[in-house]
């Protein structure tokens, strides 16, 4: 069993009892360490999910988000949606701290897919109407700019990508939503392509940052990457 097959097997089931997986763990200290790391992550995620949410925390998080986004009016229904999202985000945030400890054991695409899986429907379920101007304001932090409107943008926010502050977008692909990450070159990541379960990832290295597109549809990941590469530029 090679390293990629081993990682895929453990990411799918950290407690796998497959004979090949167990033999690989027993014969390779690095694989044993990776297995222990995933088991610890699962345990910490379980502990984090059992933490009692302090009274009023969801409201404070919602208020901060509202101020940051300069939202003037919100209906009661949308208020409840964001309050729930804020509570879920706190749990994901606690667990994500443990997931994103500095490590070179995962590739650029593996990190992107793991990020999407860990967030669940939090970003993919967003339905905001974000202009390319707003996206470029955030992208300017990394010296980047979109020169044309590629697709509708539902979500645009900074995220922690293996301890690198990056830009996370959710855009409309040809057959569904796609997740897009723009990651500055602060870690030794290299562009790669990967299919992990139902997820497909395509990436591209610019001079100062990498672009990663994750989608359930391989054609969406590929076509969106090509469109973004043609439209995205970075200053020297």
Coordinates of C-alpha atoms in Angstrom, one line a residue:
X1 CA 0.0 0.0 0.0
X2 CA 1.6 3.3 -1.1
X3 CA 1.4 6.5 0.9
X4 CA -1.5 8.0 -1.0
X5 CA -3.7 4.9 -0.7
X6 CA -2.8 4.7 3.0
X7 CA -3.8 8.4 3.7
X8 CA -7.0 8.0 1.7
X9 CA -8.0 4.9 3.7
X10 CA -7.3 6.5 7.1
X11 CA -9.0 9.8 6.1
X12 CA -12.1 7.7 5.2
X13 CA -11.9 5.7 8.4
X14 CA -9.3 6.6 11.1
X15 CA -10.2 3.4 12.9
X16 CA -9.9 1.2 9.9
X17 CA -9.3 -2.5 10.6
X18 CA -8.3 -3.3 7.1
X19 CA -5.3 -5.7 7.1
X20 CA -3.3 -3.7 4.6
X21 CA -3.8 -0.5 6.7
X22 CA -2.8 -2.3 9.9
X23 CA 0.3 -3.8 8.3
X24 CA 1.3 -0.5 6.9
X25 CA 1.0 1.1 10.4
X26 CA 3.0 -1.7 12.0
X27 CA 5.8 -1.4 9.5
X28 CA 6.2 2.3 9.1
X29 CA 6.7 4.8 12.1
X30 CA 5.5 7.7 9.9
X31 CA 2.3 5.9 9.1
X32 CA 1.8 5.1 12.7
X33 CA 2.3 8.8 13.6
X34 CA -0.2 9.8 11.0
X35 CA -2.7 7.2 12.3
X36 CA -2.3 8.5 15.8
X37 CA -2.7 12.1 14.7
X38 CA -6.0 11.3 13.0
X39 CA -7.3 9.4 16.1
X40 CA -6.4 12.3 18.3
X41 CA -8.1 14.7 15.9
X42 CA -11.3 12.6 16.1
X43 CA -11.2 12.5 19.8
X44 CA -10.7 16.3 20.1
X45 CA -13.5 16.9 17.6
X46 CA -15.8 14.7 19.8
X47 CA -14.8 16.7 22.9
X48 CA -15.3 20.0 21.1
X49 CA -18.7 19.0 19.9
X50 CA -19.7 18.3 23.6
X51 CA -18.6 21.8 24.8
X52 CA -21.6 23.8 26.1
X53 CA -22.1 26.9 24.1
X54 CA -22.0 30.0 26.4
X55 CA -25.2 31.9 26.6
X56 CA -25.3 34.7 24.1
X57 CA -22.3 33.6 22.1
X58 CA -24.3 32.9 18.9
X59 CA -25.8 36.4 19.2
X60 CA -22.4 38.1 19.7
X61 CA -20.9 36.2 16.7
X62 CA -23.8 37.1 14.6
X63 CA -23.6 40.8 15.6
X64 CA -19.8 40.8 14.7
X65 CA -20.5 39.2 11.4
X66 CA -23.3 41.7 10.6
X67 CA -21.1 44.7 11.4
X68 CA -18.2 43.4 9.3
X69 CA -20.4 42.8 6.3
X70 CA -22.2 46.2 6.8
X71 CA -25.6 44.6 6.5
X72 CA -28.3 47.2 7.0
X73 CA -31.4 45.0 7.2
X74 CA -32.0 41.4 8.0
X75 CA -35.3 39.6 8.2
X76 CA -36.2 37.5 11.2
X77 CA -35.8 34.3 9.2
X78 CA -32.3 35.3 8.0
X79 CA -31.4 36.3 11.6
X80 CA -32.2 32.7 12.8
X81 CA -30.2 31.2 9.9
X82 CA -27.1 33.2 10.7
X83 CA -27.5 32.6 14.4
X84 CA -27.6 28.8 13.8
X85 CA -24.6 29.2 11.4
X86 CA -22.7 31.1 14.0
X87 CA -23.2 28.3 16.6
X88 CA -22.1 25.6 14.0
X89 CA -19.1 27.7 13.0
X90 CA -17.9 27.8 16.6
X91 CA -17.9 24.0 16.8
X92 CA -16.2 23.7 13.4
X93 CA -13.7 26.4 14.4
X94 CA -12.7 24.6 17.6
X95 CA -12.1 21.3 15.8
X96 CA -10.5 23.0 12.8
X97 CA -7.7 24.4 15.0
X98 CA -6.6 20.8 15.7
X99 CA -7.0 19.7 12.1
X100 CA -4.8 22.4 10.7
X101 CA -1.7 21.9 12.8
X102 CA 1.4 22.5 10.6
X103 CA 2.1 19.4 8.6
X104 CA 3.4 18.4 5.2
X105 CA 1.6 15.1 5.3
X106 CA -1.2 16.4 3.1
X107 CA -1.0 17.9 -0.4
X108 CA -2.5 21.2 -1.5
X109 CA -5.6 19.4 -2.9
X110 CA -5.9 17.1 0.1
X111 CA -6.0 20.1 2.4
X112 CA -8.6 21.8 0.2
X113 CA -10.8 18.8 0.2
X114 CA -10.4 18.3 3.9
X115 CA -11.3 22.0 4.4
X116 CA -14.5 21.6 2.4
X117 CA -15.5 18.4 4.2
X118 CA -14.9 19.9 7.6
X119 CA -17.0 23.0 6.9
X120 CA -19.9 20.9 5.6
X121 CA -22.7 23.2 4.3
X122 CA -21.5 26.3 6.1
X123 CA -19.9 27.9 3.1
X124 CA -21.5 25.8 0.3
X125 CA -24.9 26.6 1.7
X126 CA -24.3 30.4 1.6
X127 CA -26.4 32.3 -0.9
X128 CA -25.0 35.9 -0.8
X129 CA -24.9 38.1 -3.8
X130 CA -21.2 39.1 -3.9
X131 CA -19.8 41.3 -6.6
X132 CA -16.4 40.8 -8.2
X133 CA -15.5 44.2 -6.9
X134 CA -16.0 42.9 -3.3
X135 CA -14.0 39.8 -4.2
X136 CA -11.1 42.0 -5.5
X137 CA -11.1 44.1 -2.4
X138 CA -10.3 40.9 -0.4
X139 CA -8.0 39.5 -3.1
X140 CA -6.0 42.7 -3.0
X141 CA -4.5 41.6 0.3
X142 CA -2.6 39.0 -1.7
X143 CA -1.7 41.3 -4.6
X144 CA -4.3 39.6 -6.8
X145 CA -7.2 40.7 -9.0
X146 CA -9.9 39.2 -11.2
X147 CA -10.0 41.0 -14.5
X148 CA -13.4 39.8 -15.5
X149 CA -16.6 38.4 -14.1
X150 CA -16.2 34.6 -14.2
X151 CA -19.3 33.4 -12.4
X152 CA -21.8 34.2 -9.7
X153 CA -20.2 34.4 -6.2
X154 CA -22.2 33.1 -3.2
X155 CA -19.5 33.3 -0.5
X156 CA -16.2 35.2 -0.1
X157 CA -14.3 35.2 3.2
X158 CA -10.8 34.7 4.6
X159 CA -10.0 31.3 6.0
X160 CA -7.1 29.5 7.8
X161 CA -5.6 27.1 5.2
X162 CA -3.0 25.1 7.2
X163 CA -2.1 28.3 9.2
X164 CA -1.9 30.4 6.0
X165 CA -4.5 33.2 5.7
X166 CA -6.2 32.5 2.4
X167 CA -9.3 33.5 0.5
X168 CA -12.2 31.1 0.3
X169 CA -14.9 31.6 -2.4
X170 CA -18.0 29.6 -3.4
X171 CA -18.9 30.1 -7.0
X172 CA -21.4 28.7 -9.5
X173 CA -20.1 26.0 -11.8
X174 CA -21.8 24.5 -14.8
X175 CA -23.7 21.9 -12.8
X176 CA -23.4 23.1 -9.2
X177 CA -21.5 25.1 -6.7
X178 CA -17.7 24.9 -6.5
X179 CA -15.3 25.8 -3.7
X180 CA -12.3 28.0 -4.6
X181 CA -9.2 28.7 -2.5
X182 CA -6.5 31.2 -3.2
X183 CA -3.5 30.3 -1.0
X184 CA -0.4 32.5 -0.7
X185 CA 2.9 30.7 -1.1
X186 CA 3.8 30.7 2.6
X187 CA 3.9 26.8 2.8
X188 CA 5.7 24.4 0.6
X189 CA 2.5 23.4 -1.3
X190 CA 2.6 22.6 -5.0
X191 CA -0.3 22.4 -7.4
X192 CA -1.8 18.9 -7.9
X193 CA -5.0 17.3 -9.0
X194 CA -6.9 14.7 -6.8
X195 CA -10.1 12.7 -6.6
X196 CA -11.0 11.9 -3.1
X197 CA -14.3 10.0 -2.7
X198 CA -17.0 12.2 -4.3
X199 CA -14.7 15.3 -4.3
X200 CA -12.5 16.4 -7.2
X201 CA -9.7 19.0 -6.9
X202 CA -7.8 20.9 -9.6
X203 CA -5.1 23.4 -8.7
X204 CA -2.7 25.8 -10.4
X205 CA 0.4 27.7 -9.2
X206 CA 0.8 31.4 -9.9
X207 CA 4.0 33.3 -9.0
X208 CA 2.9 34.2 -5.5
X209 CA -0.1 32.1 -4.7
X210 CA -1.9 28.9 -5.7
X211 CA -5.5 28.4 -6.9
X212 CA -7.4 25.4 -5.9
X213 CA -10.9 24.4 -7.1
X214 CA -12.9 21.7 -5.4
X215 CA -16.2 20.3 -6.8
X216 CA -18.3 17.1 -6.7
X217 CA -18.3 17.2 -10.6
X218 CA -14.9 16.7 -12.2
X219 CA -15.9 18.7 -15.3
X220 CA -16.8 21.7 -13.0
X221 CA -13.5 21.6 -11.2
X222 CA -11.6 21.5 -14.5
X223 CA -13.6 24.1 -16.4
X224 CA -13.7 26.5 -13.4
X225 CA -9.9 26.3 -12.9
X226 CA -9.4 27.2 -16.6
X227 CA -11.7 30.2 -16.4
X228 CA -10.1 31.5 -13.2
X229 CA -6.6 31.0 -14.5
X230 CA -7.4 33.2 -17.5
X231 CA -9.0 35.9 -15.4
X232 CA -6.8 36.0 -12.3
X233 CA -3.6 38.0 -12.2
X234 CA -1.1 38.8 -9.5
X235 CA 1.2 41.9 -9.2
X236 CA 4.9 41.2 -9.2

